């Protein structure tokens, strides 16, 4: 009997020793139960292998694109009132604020030569523009050109070893595709948010002259303007531009300029110093049922021309009031915004095929667009 108890006690002692060794060195062998010094039992997941990417993670896309997204800081010199030093003026109006006005935004490095795409409203009127890279390098930026009609601007910085974003294809994206928005909201530092493409071809928003926005529910806030909208491979799809908000913050409705538009503006500004757009000199209107009845039109697609500028490109090519433009250069036209964008994309001086309906009969004309006149500024 003594031998039995002696053997039993030795076995128990060995098992307890093994248990404490395993508990100390390999706690995950014991059903992942870990006892802390406080005596609280917790469950811990096994450590992931170094470099392993969790399923569904956008880490690769974020890391690829984030390096090329920059923060932009602008400042405007204060406007001094000529009477600000007059004691009587100061008595009635107080000391005027002479501090410079500071603004924040974002931008995207698109060329190793230092070209940065951003929004025109981010740098409009700025006296000094500073670009801060994701690696904390800073540089003064020079404005190469602006295009208020599309709300885009091109800057240039002089730094070496610049990270550059890869341009994607915004013409192939579809509603429901996943996207990331990268920028510097509220000046808190670079931030990445995710969402989907909610709609395409948004226009008539009253934001720009030429509107063809990508709509997304990825969080875009003040300071994100000029930042990048990228796909899940980290390729640039658009330049974040505006949000719809009643509070000033994100409400899940953000708008980005497609990269196809941004690329055209970039090329024109770098090569020619300005953006040159096509123009034909017509007064277009939406094809409403009332106008269709007035002109005796049976078409349900296209843009009706209610006026033609005398001796303009359209008049010289044979376009008349009452014609319905259904296509430009092989692309269908459904509304006035599409017509405006399609004509603007034409190269001035180069004939382009226009598809029309005239008295319900199909007609094709070669139209030679002119250069779109610059908008007249009101005299102050």
CSV table of C-alpha atoms in Angstrom, one decimal:
chain,number,residue,atom,x,y,z
A,1,UNK,CA,0.0,0.0,0.0
A,2,UNK,CA,2.8,2.3,0.8
A,3,UNK,CA,4.4,1.6,-2.5
A,4,UNK,CA,1.2,2.5,-4.3
A,5,UNK,CA,0.8,5.9,-2.5
A,6,UNK,CA,4.5,6.6,-3.1
A,7,UNK,CA,4.1,5.9,-6.8
A,8,UNK,CA,0.9,8.0,-6.9
A,9,UNK,CA,2.5,11.0,-5.2
A,10,UNK,CA,5.5,10.8,-7.6
A,11,UNK,CA,3.3,10.7,-10.7
A,12,UNK,CA,1.2,13.7,-9.4
A,13,UNK,CA,4.4,15.6,-8.6
A,14,UNK,CA,5.7,15.0,-12.1
A,15,UNK,CA,2.4,16.0,-13.8
A,16,UNK,CA,2.2,19.2,-11.8
A,17,UNK,CA,5.8,20.0,-12.7
A,18,UNK,CA,5.1,19.4,-16.4
A,19,UNK,CA,1.9,21.5,-16.1
A,20,UNK,CA,3.7,24.5,-14.6
A,21,UNK,CA,6.5,24.2,-17.2
A,22,UNK,CA,4.0,24.2,-20.1
A,23,UNK,CA,1.9,26.9,-18.5
A,24,UNK,CA,5.0,29.1,-18.3
A,25,UNK,CA,6.6,28.3,-21.7
A,26,UNK,CA,3.7,27.2,-23.9
A,27,UNK,CA,0.4,28.5,-22.5
A,28,UNK,CA,-1.3,28.2,-25.9
A,29,UNK,CA,-1.0,24.3,-25.5
A,30,UNK,CA,-3.5,24.5,-22.6
A,31,UNK,CA,-6.5,25.7,-24.6
A,32,UNK,CA,-5.1,29.3,-24.9
A,33,UNK,CA,-5.9,29.9,-21.2
A,34,UNK,CA,-3.4,32.3,-19.6
A,35,UNK,CA,-3.3,33.3,-16.0
A,36,UNK,CA,-2.0,36.8,-15.2
A,37,UNK,CA,-0.4,37.8,-12.0
A,38,UNK,CA,-3.8,39.2,-11.0
A,39,UNK,CA,-5.2,35.7,-11.3
A,40,UNK,CA,-7.6,36.7,-14.2
A,41,UNK,CA,-7.9,34.0,-17.0
A,42,UNK,CA,-7.9,35.5,-20.5
A,43,UNK,CA,-8.0,34.1,-24.0
A,44,UNK,CA,-5.2,35.2,-26.4
A,45,UNK,CA,-5.0,34.5,-30.2
A,46,UNK,CA,-1.9,32.9,-31.4
A,47,UNK,CA,0.7,35.3,-32.7
A,48,UNK,CA,0.5,35.9,-36.5
A,49,UNK,CA,3.6,35.2,-38.6
A,50,UNK,CA,5.6,38.4,-39.3
A,51,UNK,CA,4.3,40.2,-42.4
A,52,UNK,CA,1.0,38.3,-42.6
A,53,UNK,CA,-1.9,40.3,-43.9
A,54,UNK,CA,-5.3,39.8,-42.4
A,55,UNK,CA,-8.0,38.6,-44.7
A,56,UNK,CA,-9.9,41.5,-46.3
A,57,UNK,CA,-7.2,44.0,-45.3
A,58,UNK,CA,-6.5,47.1,-47.5
A,59,UNK,CA,-3.1,47.4,-46.0
A,60,UNK,CA,-1.2,46.9,-49.3
A,61,UNK,CA,-3.3,49.5,-51.1
A,62,UNK,CA,-3.0,52.1,-48.3
A,63,UNK,CA,0.8,51.6,-48.0
A,64,UNK,CA,1.3,51.8,-51.8
A,65,UNK,CA,-0.7,55.1,-52.2
A,66,UNK,CA,-0.2,56.9,-48.9
A,67,UNK,CA,3.4,57.7,-49.6
A,68,UNK,CA,2.4,59.8,-52.6
A,69,UNK,CA,-0.4,61.7,-50.8
A,70,UNK,CA,0.9,65.0,-49.4
A,71,UNK,CA,-0.5,67.7,-47.0
A,72,UNK,CA,-0.7,71.2,-48.3
A,73,UNK,CA,-0.5,74.3,-46.1
A,74,UNK,CA,-1.3,77.7,-47.5
A,75,UNK,CA,-1.1,81.2,-46.1
A,76,UNK,CA,-2.5,84.5,-47.3
A,77,UNK,CA,-1.1,87.9,-46.2
A,78,UNK,CA,-3.6,89.9,-44.3
A,79,UNK,CA,-5.2,92.9,-46.0
A,80,UNK,CA,-4.2,96.0,-44.0
A,81,UNK,CA,-6.8,98.7,-43.9
A,82,UNK,CA,-5.0,102.0,-44.8
A,83,UNK,CA,-6.7,103.6,-41.7
A,84,UNK,CA,-5.6,100.9,-39.3
A,85,UNK,CA,-3.0,103.2,-37.7
A,86,UNK,CA,-5.4,106.1,-37.2
A,87,UNK,CA,-6.2,106.4,-33.5
A,88,UNK,CA,-9.8,107.4,-34.2
A,89,UNK,CA,-10.3,104.4,-36.6
A,90,UNK,CA,-8.9,102.1,-33.9
A,91,UNK,CA,-11.1,103.7,-31.3
A,92,UNK,CA,-14.3,103.0,-33.3
A,93,UNK,CA,-13.3,99.7,-35.0
A,94,UNK,CA,-10.7,98.3,-32.7
A,95,UNK,CA,-7.4,96.7,-33.6
A,96,UNK,CA,-7.6,94.9,-37.0
A,97,UNK,CA,-6.4,91.4,-37.2
A,98,UNK,CA,-3.1,91.4,-39.0
A,99,UNK,CA,-2.4,87.6,-38.7
A,100,UNK,CA,-2.0,85.7,-42.0
A,101,UNK,CA,-4.9,83.5,-43.1
A,102,UNK,CA,-3.9,79.8,-43.0
A,103,UNK,CA,-5.5,77.0,-45.0
A,104,UNK,CA,-5.0,73.2,-45.1
A,105,UNK,CA,-5.6,70.7,-47.8
A,106,UNK,CA,-4.1,67.6,-49.5
A,107,UNK,CA,-2.5,66.8,-52.8
A,108,UNK,CA,-1.2,63.8,-54.9
A,109,UNK,CA,2.3,63.4,-56.3
A,110,UNK,CA,1.8,62.2,-59.8
A,111,UNK,CA,5.3,62.6,-61.3
A,112,UNK,CA,8.9,62.0,-60.2
A,113,UNK,CA,9.6,65.5,-61.5
A,114,UNK,CA,7.7,66.9,-58.6
A,115,UNK,CA,4.2,67.7,-60.1
A,116,UNK,CA,1.4,67.7,-57.5
A,117,UNK,CA,-2.3,67.6,-58.4
A,118,UNK,CA,-4.7,69.3,-56.0
A,119,UNK,CA,-7.9,71.3,-56.0
A,120,UNK,CA,-7.9,74.9,-57.2
A,121,UNK,CA,-9.9,76.0,-54.2
A,122,UNK,CA,-7.1,74.6,-51.9
A,123,UNK,CA,-4.5,77.1,-53.2
A,124,UNK,CA,-6.6,79.9,-54.6
A,125,UNK,CA,-5.3,83.3,-53.6
A,126,UNK,CA,-2.5,81.8,-51.5
A,127,UNK,CA,0.8,83.8,-51.2
A,128,UNK,CA,2.8,80.8,-49.9
A,129,UNK,CA,2.2,77.1,-50.4
A,130,UNK,CA,4.1,74.5,-48.5
A,131,UNK,CA,3.9,70.7,-49.2
A,132,UNK,CA,4.6,68.2,-46.5
A,133,UNK,CA,5.3,64.6,-47.5
A,134,UNK,CA,4.3,61.5,-45.6
A,135,UNK,CA,8.0,61.1,-44.6
A,136,UNK,CA,7.9,64.6,-43.0
A,137,UNK,CA,10.0,66.3,-45.7
A,138,UNK,CA,8.8,69.8,-46.6
A,139,UNK,CA,9.1,72.0,-49.6
A,140,UNK,CA,7.8,75.3,-51.0
A,141,UNK,CA,5.5,74.7,-54.0
A,142,UNK,CA,5.3,76.7,-57.2
A,143,UNK,CA,1.9,77.0,-58.9
A,144,UNK,CA,2.3,75.7,-62.5
A,145,UNK,CA,-1.3,76.4,-63.5
A,146,UNK,CA,-4.9,76.3,-62.4
A,147,UNK,CA,-8.2,75.4,-63.9
A,148,UNK,CA,-11.1,76.8,-62.0
A,149,UNK,CA,-13.6,75.3,-64.4
A,150,UNK,CA,-12.7,71.8,-63.2
A,151,UNK,CA,-11.4,73.0,-59.7
A,152,UNK,CA,-7.9,71.5,-60.4
A,153,UNK,CA,-4.5,72.9,-59.9
A,154,UNK,CA,-0.9,71.7,-60.7
A,155,UNK,CA,1.9,72.5,-58.3
A,156,UNK,CA,5.6,71.6,-58.4
A,157,UNK,CA,8.1,70.9,-55.7
A,158,UNK,CA,11.9,70.4,-55.9
A,159,UNK,CA,12.9,67.3,-54.0
A,160,UNK,CA,14.7,64.1,-54.7
A,161,UNK,CA,13.4,60.5,-54.5
A,162,UNK,CA,9.8,61.4,-54.6
A,163,UNK,CA,7.2,58.7,-54.2
A,164,UNK,CA,4.7,58.7,-57.1
A,165,UNK,CA,1.2,57.3,-57.3
A,166,UNK,CA,0.1,55.0,-60.1
A,167,UNK,CA,-2.8,56.3,-62.2
A,168,UNK,CA,-5.8,53.9,-62.4
A,169,UNK,CA,-8.6,53.8,-65.0
A,170,UNK,CA,-11.6,55.8,-63.8
A,171,UNK,CA,-13.5,54.9,-66.9
A,172,UNK,CA,-13.8,51.2,-65.9
A,173,UNK,CA,-15.0,51.6,-62.4
A,174,UNK,CA,-18.5,50.6,-61.4
A,175,UNK,CA,-20.9,51.3,-58.6
A,176,UNK,CA,-20.1,49.0,-55.7
A,177,UNK,CA,-16.4,48.9,-56.2
A,178,UNK,CA,-14.4,49.3,-53.0
A,179,UNK,CA,-12.2,52.5,-52.7
A,180,UNK,CA,-10.0,54.3,-50.2
A,181,UNK,CA,-9.9,58.0,-49.6
A,182,UNK,CA,-6.5,59.4,-48.4
A,183,UNK,CA,-5.9,62.9,-47.2
A,184,UNK,CA,-5.3,65.2,-44.2
A,185,UNK,CA,-8.8,65.9,-42.7
A,186,UNK,CA,-8.9,68.8,-40.2
A,187,UNK,CA,-5.1,68.9,-40.2
A,188,UNK,CA,-4.9,65.9,-37.9
A,189,UNK,CA,-2.4,64.1,-40.2
A,190,UNK,CA,-2.7,61.6,-43.0
A,191,UNK,CA,-5.9,59.5,-42.7
A,192,UNK,CA,-7.2,56.5,-44.7
A,193,UNK,CA,-10.9,55.8,-44.9
A,194,UNK,CA,-12.7,53.1,-46.9
A,195,UNK,CA,-16.0,52.8,-48.7
A,196,UNK,CA,-17.5,52.0,-52.1
A,197,UNK,CA,-18.3,53.9,-55.2
A,198,UNK,CA,-21.9,55.1,-54.7
A,199,UNK,CA,-22.6,56.7,-58.1
A,200,UNK,CA,-20.9,57.8,-61.3
A,201,UNK,CA,-21.3,60.8,-63.5
A,202,UNK,CA,-22.7,63.1,-60.9
A,203,UNK,CA,-23.4,66.6,-62.3
A,204,UNK,CA,-25.6,69.6,-61.9
A,205,UNK,CA,-24.3,70.1,-58.4
A,206,UNK,CA,-23.2,73.7,-58.9
A,207,UNK,CA,-19.6,73.0,-57.8
A,208,UNK,CA,-17.7,73.3,-61.1
A,209,UNK,CA,-18.4,74.3,-64.6
A,210,UNK,CA,-17.5,70.8,-65.8
A,211,UNK,CA,-18.9,68.2,-63.5
A,212,UNK,CA,-18.6,64.4,-63.9
A,213,UNK,CA,-18.0,63.4,-60.3
A,214,UNK,CA,-17.4,60.0,-58.8
A,215,UNK,CA,-19.6,59.7,-55.7
A,216,UNK,CA,-18.3,57.7,-52.7
A,217,UNK,CA,-19.3,57.0,-49.1
A,218,UNK,CA,-15.7,56.8,-48.0
A,219,UNK,CA,-15.3,59.4,-45.3
A,220,UNK,CA,-14.2,62.8,-46.8
A,221,UNK,CA,-13.9,65.7,-44.5
A,222,UNK,CA,-12.5,69.3,-44.7
A,223,UNK,CA,-8.8,69.1,-45.4
A,224,UNK,CA,-9.3,66.0,-47.6
A,225,UNK,CA,-9.8,68.3,-50.6
A,226,UNK,CA,-7.1,67.5,-53.2
A,227,UNK,CA,-6.4,64.1,-51.7
A,228,UNK,CA,-6.5,60.7,-53.4
A,229,UNK,CA,-9.4,58.3,-54.1
A,230,UNK,CA,-7.8,55.0,-54.9
A,231,UNK,CA,-8.8,51.4,-55.7
A,232,UNK,CA,-8.0,48.3,-53.7
A,233,UNK,CA,-4.7,48.1,-55.6
A,234,UNK,CA,-3.6,51.6,-54.5
A,235,UNK,CA,-4.1,53.1,-58.0
A,236,UNK,CA,-5.5,56.6,-58.3
A,237,UNK,CA,-9.1,56.9,-59.4
A,238,UNK,CA,-9.9,60.5,-58.6
A,239,UNK,CA,-9.1,63.7,-56.7
A,240,UNK,CA,-11.3,64.2,-53.7
A,241,UNK,CA,-13.0,67.6,-54.1
A,242,UNK,CA,-16.2,68.2,-52.2
A,243,UNK,CA,-18.8,66.7,-49.7
A,244,UNK,CA,-22.5,67.1,-49.2
A,245,UNK,CA,-23.0,68.0,-45.6
A,246,UNK,CA,-25.4,69.8,-43.3
A,247,UNK,CA,-22.9,69.8,-40.4
A,248,UNK,CA,-19.6,70.5,-42.1
A,249,UNK,CA,-18.4,67.0,-41.5
A,250,UNK,CA,-18.8,63.7,-43.4
A,251,UNK,CA,-22.3,62.4,-44.1
A,252,UNK,CA,-21.4,59.6,-46.5
A,253,UNK,CA,-21.7,61.7,-49.7
A,254,UNK,CA,-18.4,62.7,-51.1
A,255,UNK,CA,-17.3,63.7,-54.6
A,256,UNK,CA,-14.1,63.1,-56.6
A,257,UNK,CA,-12.9,64.3,-60.0
A,258,UNK,CA,-12.1,61.3,-62.2
A,259,UNK,CA,-8.4,60.7,-62.9
A,260,UNK,CA,-9.2,60.8,-66.6
A,261,UNK,CA,-10.2,64.4,-66.3
A,262,UNK,CA,-7.3,65.2,-64.0
A,263,UNK,CA,-4.8,63.7,-66.4
A,264,UNK,CA,-6.2,65.9,-69.3
A,265,UNK,CA,-5.9,69.0,-67.2
A,266,UNK,CA,-2.4,68.1,-66.0
A,267,UNK,CA,-1.1,67.4,-69.5
A,268,UNK,CA,-2.6,70.7,-70.8
A,269,UNK,CA,-1.2,72.8,-68.0
A,270,UNK,CA,2.3,71.3,-68.2
A,271,UNK,CA,2.5,71.4,-72.0
A,272,UNK,CA,0.6,74.6,-72.8
A,273,UNK,CA,0.5,76.5,-69.5
A,274,UNK,CA,-3.3,76.5,-69.6
A,275,UNK,CA,-6.3,74.2,-70.3
A,276,UNK,CA,-7.7,74.6,-73.8
A,277,UNK,CA,-11.2,73.3,-74.3
A,278,UNK,CA,-13.4,72.9,-77.4
A,279,UNK,CA,-16.4,75.2,-78.1
A,280,UNK,CA,-19.1,75.2,-80.8
A,281,UNK,CA,-21.3,78.2,-79.9
A,282,UNK,CA,-24.7,76.7,-79.2
A,283,UNK,CA,-27.4,77.2,-76.5
A,284,UNK,CA,-28.4,73.7,-75.4
A,285,UNK,CA,-31.4,72.7,-73.4
A,286,UNK,CA,-32.6,69.5,-71.8
A,287,UNK,CA,-35.0,67.6,-74.0
A,288,UNK,CA,-38.1,68.0,-71.9
A,289,UNK,CA,-41.6,66.8,-73.1
A,290,UNK,CA,-42.7,70.4,-73.5
A,291,UNK,CA,-39.8,71.3,-75.8
A,292,UNK,CA,-40.2,68.0,-77.7
A,293,UNK,CA,-43.8,68.9,-78.4
A,294,UNK,CA,-43.0,72.4,-79.4
A,295,UNK,CA,-40.4,71.3,-82.0
A,296,UNK,CA,-42.3,68.2,-83.0
A,297,UNK,CA,-39.6,65.9,-81.8
A,298,UNK,CA,-40.2,62.2,-81.1
A,299,UNK,CA,-36.7,61.5,-79.7
A,300,UNK,CA,-36.3,60.6,-76.0
A,301,UNK,CA,-32.5,60.9,-75.8
A,302,UNK,CA,-30.2,63.9,-76.6
A,303,UNK,CA,-29.9,67.6,-76.1
A,304,UNK,CA,-32.0,70.1,-78.1
A,305,UNK,CA,-30.4,73.2,-79.5
A,306,UNK,CA,-32.5,76.3,-78.9
A,307,UNK,CA,-30.0,78.8,-80.2
A,308,UNK,CA,-26.9,78.9,-82.4
A,309,UNK,CA,-24.3,81.7,-82.3
A,310,UNK,CA,-24.1,83.5,-85.7
A,311,UNK,CA,-20.8,82.6,-87.5
A,312,UNK,CA,-19.8,80.3,-84.6
A,313,UNK,CA,-18.3,76.8,-85.2
A,314,UNK,CA,-21.8,75.1,-85.0
A,315,UNK,CA,-23.4,77.6,-87.4
A,316,UNK,CA,-20.6,77.2,-89.9
A,317,UNK,CA,-20.9,73.4,-89.7
A,318,UNK,CA,-24.7,73.5,-90.4
A,319,UNK,CA,-26.2,72.9,-86.9
A,320,UNK,CA,-29.6,74.7,-86.6
A,321,UNK,CA,-32.0,75.6,-83.8
A,322,UNK,CA,-34.3,72.6,-83.2
A,323,UNK,CA,-31.6,70.0,-83.9
A,324,UNK,CA,-31.1,67.3,-81.3
A,325,UNK,CA,-27.5,66.3,-80.6
A,326,UNK,CA,-27.4,62.6,-79.7
A,327,UNK,CA,-23.7,61.9,-80.0
A,328,UNK,CA,-20.3,63.6,-80.1
A,329,UNK,CA,-17.2,61.9,-81.5
A,330,UNK,CA,-18.9,58.5,-81.2
A,331,UNK,CA,-20.0,58.9,-77.6
A,332,UNK,CA,-23.8,59.2,-76.8
A,333,UNK,CA,-25.1,62.4,-75.2
A,334,UNK,CA,-28.0,62.3,-72.8
A,335,UNK,CA,-28.0,65.7,-71.1
A,336,UNK,CA,-26.5,69.2,-71.3
A,337,UNK,CA,-23.7,68.3,-68.9
A,338,UNK,CA,-22.6,65.4,-71.0
A,339,UNK,CA,-22.7,67.6,-74.1
A,340,UNK,CA,-20.7,70.3,-72.4
A,341,UNK,CA,-18.0,67.9,-71.2
A,342,UNK,CA,-17.9,66.1,-74.6
A,343,UNK,CA,-17.4,69.3,-76.6
A,344,UNK,CA,-14.9,70.6,-74.1
A,345,UNK,CA,-12.8,67.5,-74.5
A,346,UNK,CA,-12.5,68.1,-78.3
A,347,UNK,CA,-9.3,69.5,-79.8
A,348,UNK,CA,-9.9,72.9,-81.3
A,349,UNK,CA,-9.4,73.0,-85.0
A,350,UNK,CA,-9.8,69.3,-85.5
A,351,UNK,CA,-13.1,68.1,-87.2
A,352,UNK,CA,-15.3,65.9,-85.0
A,353,UNK,CA,-18.4,63.8,-85.9
A,354,UNK,CA,-21.7,65.0,-84.4
A,355,UNK,CA,-24.8,62.8,-84.5
A,356,UNK,CA,-28.1,64.7,-84.8
A,357,UNK,CA,-31.8,64.3,-85.2
A,358,UNK,CA,-33.3,66.9,-87.5
A,359,UNK,CA,-37.1,66.7,-87.9
A,360,UNK,CA,-36.7,63.2,-86.5
A,361,UNK,CA,-34.3,62.2,-89.3
A,362,UNK,CA,-30.7,61.1,-88.4
A,363,UNK,CA,-28.0,63.5,-89.6
A,364,UNK,CA,-24.2,63.4,-89.2
A,365,UNK,CA,-22.1,66.6,-89.5
A,366,UNK,CA,-18.4,67.3,-89.2
A,367,UNK,CA,-18.0,70.2,-86.7
A,368,UNK,CA,-14.7,72.0,-86.3
A,369,UNK,CA,-14.7,73.2,-82.7
A,370,UNK,CA,-13.1,76.5,-81.7
A,371,UNK,CA,-11.4,77.5,-78.5
A,372,UNK,CA,-13.7,77.9,-75.5
A,373,UNK,CA,-13.7,81.6,-74.5
A,374,UNK,CA,-12.6,82.4,-71.0
A,375,UNK,CA,-15.4,83.5,-68.7
A,376,UNK,CA,-15.6,87.3,-68.3
A,377,UNK,CA,-14.8,88.6,-64.9
A,378,UNK,CA,-17.2,91.1,-63.4
A,379,UNK,CA,-15.6,94.6,-62.9
A,380,UNK,CA,-15.1,95.6,-59.3
